PDB file of C-alpha atoms in Angstrom:
ATOM      1  CA  MET A   1      11.127  13.057  -2.502  1.00 88.00           C
ATOM      2  CA  LYS A   2      12.611   9.851  -1.303  1.00 91.00           C
ATOM      3  CA  THR A   3      12.785   6.672  -3.328  1.00 93.00           C
ATOM      4  CA  GLU A   4      10.764   3.821  -1.918  1.00 92.00           C
ATOM      5  CA  PHE A   5      12.030   0.299  -2.523  1.00 96.00           C
ATOM      6  CA  GLU A   6       9.135  -2.139  -2.398  1.00 97.00           C
ATOM      7  CA  THR A   7       7.664  -5.228  -4.000  1.00 98.00           C
ATOM      8  CA  ARG A   8       4.859  -7.682  -3.340  1.00 98.00           C
ATOM      9  CA  PHE A   9       4.226 -11.404  -3.322  1.00 98.00           C
ATOM     10  CA  LEU A  10       0.606 -12.252  -3.925  1.00 98.00           C
ATOM     11  CA  ASP A  11      -1.814 -14.855  -2.669  1.00 98.00           C
ATOM     12  CA  ILE A  12      -0.029 -15.947   0.493  1.00 98.00           C
ATOM     13  CA  ASN A  13      -1.392 -18.085   3.306  1.00 98.00           C
ATOM     14  CA  LYS A  14      -1.275 -15.585   6.153  1.00 98.00           C
ATOM     15  CA  LYS A  15      -1.211 -18.105   9.011  1.00 98.00           C
ATOM     16  CA  ASP A  16       1.582 -20.189   7.450  1.00 98.00           C
ATOM     17  CA  PHE A  17       3.580 -17.122   6.449  1.00 98.00           C
ATOM     18  CA  ILE A  18       3.419 -15.650   9.971  1.00 98.00           C
ATOM     19  CA  ALA A  19       4.602 -18.986  11.379  1.00 98.00           C
ATOM     20  CA  LYS A  20       7.531 -18.945   8.935  1.00 98.00           C
ATOM     21  CA  LEU A  21       8.470 -15.366   9.893  1.00 98.00           C
ATOM     22  CA  GLU A  22       8.372 -16.268  13.578  1.00 98.00           C
ATOM     23  CA  THR A  23      10.647 -19.254  12.908  1.00 98.00           C
ATOM     24  CA  LEU A  24      13.074 -16.948  11.087  1.00 98.00           C
ATOM     25  CA  GLY A  25      13.200 -14.581  14.072  1.00 98.00           C
ATOM     26  CA  ALA A  26      11.343 -11.694  12.444  1.00 98.00           C
ATOM     27  CA  THR A  27      10.122  -9.019  14.846  1.00 98.00           C
ATOM     28  CA  ASP A  28       6.323  -8.923  15.083  1.00 98.00           C
ATOM     29  CA  LYS A  29       5.097  -5.298  15.129  1.00 98.00           C
ATOM     30  CA  GLY A  30       1.427  -6.311  15.352  1.00 98.00           C
ATOM     31  CA  GLU A  31      -1.631  -5.898  13.190  1.00 98.00           C
ATOM     32  CA  VAL A  32      -3.559  -2.662  12.677  1.00 98.00           C
ATOM     33  CA  LYS A  33      -6.505  -1.470  10.661  1.00 98.00           C
ATOM     34  CA  LEU A  34      -5.661   1.253   8.145  1.00 98.00           C
ATOM     35  CA  ASP A  35      -8.335   3.737   7.104  1.00 98.00           C
ATOM     36  CA  GLU A  36      -7.471   5.822   4.064  1.00 98.00           C
ATOM     37  CA  ILE A  37      -8.820   8.431   1.708  1.00 98.00           C
ATOM     38  CA  ILE A  38      -7.141   8.612  -1.694  1.00 98.00           C
ATOM     39  CA  PHE A  39      -7.114  11.985  -3.456  1.00 98.00           C
ATOM     40  CA  TYR A  40      -6.544  12.760  -7.129  1.00 98.00           C
ATOM     41  CA  ASP A  41      -6.548  15.938  -9.170  1.00 98.00           C
ATOM     42  CA  LYS A  42     -10.013  17.069 -10.302  1.00 96.00           C
ATOM     43  CA  ASP A  43      -9.385  16.036 -13.933  1.00 97.00           C
ATOM     44  CA  LEU A  44      -8.133  12.588 -12.826  1.00 96.00           C
ATOM     45  CA  LYS A  45      -4.930  12.952 -14.847  1.00 97.00           C
ATOM     46  CA  TRP A  46      -3.074  11.586 -11.839  1.00 97.00           C
ATOM     47  CA  LEU A  47      -4.675   8.174 -12.399  1.00 93.00           C
ATOM     48  CA  GLU A  48      -2.804   7.883 -15.707  1.00 93.00           C
ATOM     49  CA  GLU A  49       0.339   9.360 -14.162  1.00 95.00           C
ATOM     50  CA  HIS A  50       0.190   6.872 -11.251  1.00 95.00           C
ATOM     51  CA  LYS A  51       0.269   9.455  -8.488  1.00 96.00           C
ATOM     52  CA  PHE A  52      -2.008  10.307  -5.601  1.00 97.00           C
ATOM     53  CA  VAL A  53      -2.263  11.862  -2.170  1.00 98.00           C
ATOM     54  CA  ARG A  54      -3.222   9.546   0.675  1.00 98.00           C
ATOM     55  CA  LEU A  55      -4.593  10.502   4.066  1.00 98.00           C
ATOM     56  CA  ARG A  56      -4.145   7.454   6.341  1.00 98.00           C
ATOM     57  CA  LYS A  57      -5.197   6.741   9.900  1.00 97.00           C
ATOM     58  CA  GLU A  58      -3.335   3.966  11.714  1.00 95.00           C
ATOM     59  CA  ASN A  59      -4.456   3.723  15.326  1.00 92.00           C
ATOM     60  CA  ASN A  60      -3.986   7.308  16.557  1.00 92.00           C
ATOM     61  CA  ILE A  61      -1.337   8.231  13.990  1.00 96.00           C
ATOM     62  CA  ILE A  62      -2.449  10.145  10.898  1.00 97.00           C
ATOM     63  CA  LYS A  63      -0.138  10.540   7.919  1.00 98.00           C
ATOM     64  CA  LEU A  64      -0.383  12.539   4.737  1.00 98.00           C
ATOM     65  CA  THR A  65       1.490  11.089   1.768  1.00 98.00           C
ATOM     66  CA  PHE A  66       2.134  12.084  -1.829  1.00 98.00           C
ATOM     67  CA  LYS A  67       3.151   9.080  -3.883  1.00 96.00           C
ATOM     68  CA  SER A  68       4.216   8.760  -7.524  1.00 96.00           C
ATOM     69  CA  ASN A  69       5.092   5.470  -9.233  1.00 94.00           C
ATOM     70  CA  LYS A  70       4.804   5.683 -13.014  1.00 92.00           C
ATOM     71  CA  GLU A  71       7.101   2.736 -13.814  1.00 93.00           C
ATOM     72  CA  GLN A  72       5.680   0.301 -11.202  1.00 94.00           C
ATOM     73  CA  THR A  73       9.040  -1.352 -10.481  1.00 94.00           C
ATOM     74  CA  ALA A  74      10.692  -2.304  -7.190  1.00 95.00           C
ATOM     75  CA  ASP A  75      12.678   0.955  -7.166  1.00 93.00           C
ATOM     76  CA  SER A  76      10.433   3.473  -8.948  1.00 94.00           C
ATOM     77  CA  ALA A  77       8.110   4.741  -6.211  1.00 94.00           C
ATOM     78  CA  ARG A  78       8.700   8.277  -4.998  1.00 95.00           C
ATOM     79  CA  GLU A  79       7.123   9.410  -1.764  1.00 96.00           C
ATOM     80  CA  VAL A  80       6.796  12.356   0.578  1.00 97.00           C
ATOM     81  CA  GLU A  81       5.132  11.511   3.882  1.00 97.00           C
ATOM     82  CA  PHE A  82       4.595  13.282   7.174  1.00 97.00           C
ATOM     83  CA  THR A  83       2.407  13.083  10.248  1.00 98.00           C
ATOM     84  CA  VAL A  84      -0.548  15.453  10.635  1.00 98.00           C
ATOM     85  CA  PRO A  85      -2.439  16.253  13.845  1.00 95.00           C
ATOM     86  CA  ASN A  86      -5.897  15.088  12.731  1.00 95.00           C
ATOM     87  CA  PHE A  87      -7.916  13.691   9.829  1.00 92.00           C
ATOM     88  CA  ASP A  88     -10.387  16.506   9.094  1.00 94.00           C
ATOM     89  CA  GLU A  89      -8.131  19.542   8.596  1.00 96.00           C
ATOM     90  CA  PRO A  90      -5.834  17.935   5.986  1.00 97.00           C
ATOM     91  CA  LYS A  91      -8.918  16.581   4.170  1.00 97.00           C
ATOM     92  CA  ASP A  92     -10.442  20.076   4.111  1.00 97.00           C
ATOM     93  CA  PHE A  93      -7.131  21.553   2.958  1.00 97.00           C
ATOM     94  CA  LEU A  94      -6.713  19.069   0.102  1.00 98.00           C
ATOM     95  CA  GLU A  95     -10.244  19.683  -1.105  1.00 97.00           C
ATOM     96  CA  ALA A  96      -9.771  23.466  -0.805  1.00 97.00           C
ATOM     97  CA  ILE A  97      -6.772  23.332  -3.156  1.00 97.00           C
ATOM     98  CA  GLY A  98      -8.755  21.370  -5.726  1.00 98.00           C
ATOM     99  CA  LEU A  99      -7.990  17.739  -5.012  1.00 98.00           C
ATOM    100  CA  VAL A 100     -10.850  15.251  -5.008  1.00 97.00           C
ATOM    101  CA  ALA A 101     -11.469  12.662  -2.295  1.00 97.00           C
ATOM    102  CA  TYR A 102     -11.846   9.836  -4.802  1.00 97.00           C
ATOM    103  CA  ARG A 103     -11.706   6.581  -2.844  1.00 98.00           C
ATOM    104  CA  VAL A 104     -12.222   5.407   0.738  1.00 98.00           C
ATOM    105  CA  VAL A 105     -10.178   2.337   1.635  1.00 98.00           C
ATOM    106  CA  GLU A 106      -9.729   0.075   4.616  1.00 98.00           C
ATOM    107  CA  LYS A 107      -7.377  -2.830   5.065  1.00 98.00           C
ATOM    108  CA  TYR A 108      -5.554  -4.725   7.758  1.00 98.00           C
ATOM    109  CA  ARG A 109      -1.781  -4.848   7.891  1.00 98.00           C
ATOM    110  CA  HIS A 110       0.246  -7.211  10.063  1.00 98.00           C
ATOM    111  CA  THR A 111       3.803  -5.918  10.108  1.00 98.00           C
ATOM    112  CA  PHE A 112       7.063  -7.764  10.710  1.00 98.00           C
ATOM    113  CA  GLU A 113      10.684  -6.675  10.404  1.00 98.00           C
ATOM    114  CA  LEU A 114      13.493  -8.897   9.194  1.00 98.00           C
ATOM    115  CA  LYS A 115      17.025  -7.764   8.263  1.00 97.00           C
ATOM    116  CA  ASN A 116      15.984  -4.069   8.006  1.00 95.00           C
ATOM    117  CA  VAL A 117      13.103  -4.916   5.671  1.00 98.00           C
ATOM    118  CA  THR A 118       9.496  -4.285   6.650  1.00 98.00           C
ATOM    119  CA  LEU A 119       7.091  -7.039   5.660  1.00 98.00           C
ATOM    120  CA  GLY A 120       3.481  -5.869   5.616  1.00 98.00           C
ATOM    121  CA  ILE A 121       0.950  -8.675   5.328  1.00 98.00           C
ATOM    122  CA  ASP A 122      -2.016  -6.883   3.760  1.00 98.00           C
ATOM    123  CA  THR A 123      -5.583  -8.112   3.952  1.00 98.00           C
ATOM    124  CA  TRP A 124      -7.862  -6.129   1.642  1.00 98.00           C
ATOM    125  CA  PRO A 125     -11.532  -6.632   0.790  1.00 98.00           C
ATOM    126  CA  LYS A 126     -12.316  -9.138  -1.994  1.00 98.00           C
ATOM    127  CA  ILE A 127      -8.745 -10.204  -2.898  1.00 98.00           C
ATOM    128  CA  PRO A 128      -6.297 -12.753  -1.489  1.00 98.00           C
ATOM    129  CA  THR A 129      -3.874 -11.631   1.202  1.00 98.00           C
ATOM    130  CA  TYR A 130      -0.429 -10.559   0.011  1.00 98.00           C
ATOM    131  CA  VAL A 131       2.843  -9.416   1.526  1.00 98.00           C
ATOM    132  CA  GLU A 132       4.617  -6.163   0.703  1.00 98.00           C
ATOM    133  CA  LEU A 133       8.347  -5.922   1.334  1.00 98.00           C
ATOM    134  CA  GLU A 134       9.810  -2.462   1.841  1.00 97.00           C
ATOM    135  CA  GLY A 135      13.467  -1.712   2.483  1.00 97.00           C
ATOM    136  CA  ASP A 136      16.395   0.602   1.854  1.00 96.00           C
ATOM    137  CA  SER A 137      17.484  -0.991  -1.437  1.00 97.00           C
ATOM    138  CA  VAL A 138      16.575  -3.612  -4.010  1.00 97.00           C
ATOM    139  CA  ASP A 139      19.471  -5.707  -2.670  1.00 97.00           C
ATOM    140  CA  ASP A 140      17.869  -5.693   0.805  1.00 98.00           C
ATOM    141  CA  LEU A 141      14.568  -6.829  -0.728  1.00 98.00           C
ATOM    142  CA  LYS A 142      16.322  -9.604  -2.652  1.00 98.00           C
ATOM    143  CA  LEU A 143      18.127 -10.792   0.483  1.00 98.00           C
ATOM    144  CA  VAL A 144      14.928 -11.062   2.521  1.00 98.00           C
ATOM    145  CA  THR A 145      13.097 -12.622  -0.423  1.00 98.00           C
ATOM    146  CA  SER A 146      15.737 -15.352  -0.400  1.00 98.00           C
ATOM    147  CA  ILE A 147      15.574 -15.784   3.387  1.00 98.00           C
ATOM    148  CA  ILE A 148      11.794 -16.225   3.361  1.00 98.00           C
ATOM    149  CA  GLY A 149      12.073 -18.708   0.497  1.00 98.00           C
ATOM    150  CA  PHE A 150      10.335 -16.721  -2.221  1.00 98.00           C
ATOM    151  CA  ASP A 151      11.459 -16.481  -5.834  1.00 98.00           C
ATOM    152  CA  TRP A 152      12.429 -12.887  -6.707  1.00 98.00           C
ATOM    153  CA  ASP A 153      11.323 -13.477 -10.302  1.00 98.00           C
ATOM    154  CA  LYS A 154       7.769 -14.198  -9.081  1.00 98.00           C
ATOM    155  CA  ARG A 155       7.350 -10.845  -7.333  1.00 98.00           C
ATOM    156  CA  PHE A 156       4.631  -8.345  -8.237  1.00 98.00           C
ATOM    157  CA  ASP A 157       5.860  -4.751  -8.415  1.00 96.00           C
ATOM    158  CA  GLY A 158       2.521  -3.098  -9.174  1.00 94.00           C
ATOM    159  CA  ASP A 159       0.742  -1.141  -6.464  1.00 94.00           C
ATOM    160  CA  ALA A 160      -2.689  -1.972  -5.016  1.00 95.00           C
ATOM    161  CA  ARG A 161      -4.459  -0.660  -8.139  1.00 94.00           C
ATOM    162  CA  PHE A 162      -2.620  -3.252 -10.212  1.00 96.00           C
ATOM    163  CA  VAL A 163      -3.125  -6.002  -7.633  1.00 98.00           C
ATOM    164  CA  TYR A 164      -6.871  -5.445  -7.860  1.00 98.00           C
ATOM    165  CA  LYS A 165      -6.689  -5.433 -11.665  1.00 96.00           C
ATOM    166  CA  LYS A 166      -4.854  -8.767 -11.541  1.00 97.00           C
ATOM    167  CA  TYR A 167      -7.849 -10.216  -9.696  1.00 98.00           C
ATOM    168  CA  GLY A 168     -10.345  -8.787 -12.190  1.00 97.00           C
ATOM    169  CA  TYR A 169     -11.442  -5.588 -10.459  1.00 98.00           C
ATOM    170  CA  ASP A 170     -11.400  -2.157 -12.087  1.00 96.00           C
ATOM    171  CA  PHE A 171      -9.909  -0.404  -9.066  1.00 95.00           C
ATOM    172  CA  ASP A 172      -9.934   2.957 -10.822  1.00 94.00           C
ATOM    173  CA  ASN A 173     -13.730   2.925 -10.785  1.00 95.00           C
ATOM    174  CA  LEU A 174     -14.146   1.808  -7.183  1.00 97.00           C
ATOM    175  CA  LYS A 175     -15.043   4.578  -4.734  1.00 97.00           C
ATOM    176  CA  ILE A 176     -15.454   2.504  -1.571  1.00 98.00           C
ATOM    177  CA  VAL A 177     -13.161  -0.422  -0.778  1.00 98.00           C
ATOM    178  CA  THR A 178     -14.109  -1.566   2.714  1.00 98.00           C
ATOM    179  CA  PHE A 179     -15.071  -4.864   4.289  1.00 98.00           C
ATOM    180  CA  LYS A 180     -18.688  -3.711   4.616  1.00 98.00           C
ATOM    181  CA  GLU A 181     -19.054  -1.917   1.290  1.00 98.00           C
ATOM    182  CA  PHE A 182     -17.362  -2.456  -2.045  1.00 98.00           C
ATOM    183  CA  LYS A 183     -18.426  -0.335  -4.996  1.00 97.00           C
TER     184      LYS A 183
END
């Protein structure tokens, strides 16, 4: 598994932030809708262990990911990810081996690149927009944080479950997180 270096800055003004990134010469990779199914083990022990399997559709690209992040720090996420040919067969496979399709999620992500760091501006249902920085090292994240004028000490290292908890939602008990349905 590879180590994933990532952090977040919450409650950003998307329009202003995009303007800032454009001024800084960041490369605009566009905005896409992400449709996901999150899988856990049948006993839901993975919730406590902060790991899951995600099946994600982004345009015509479908990826299957195992992610583990017990410590919830900028350098603690571990991930294995690969492309799969379709959405239905991996879903059937995961369910056949005992995993449970626990949550359906949709969000929009507008992606930029700056100094080898990917900046994903994430718009989720019911919470303020935030930006996720992902790079090859914590030093890369700190450099771009400085360039964009954010304070590294004000970052949020928790994943989406913890972002939702910060805004008062019990994400662990939500089964549908879409713009049309939220329960």
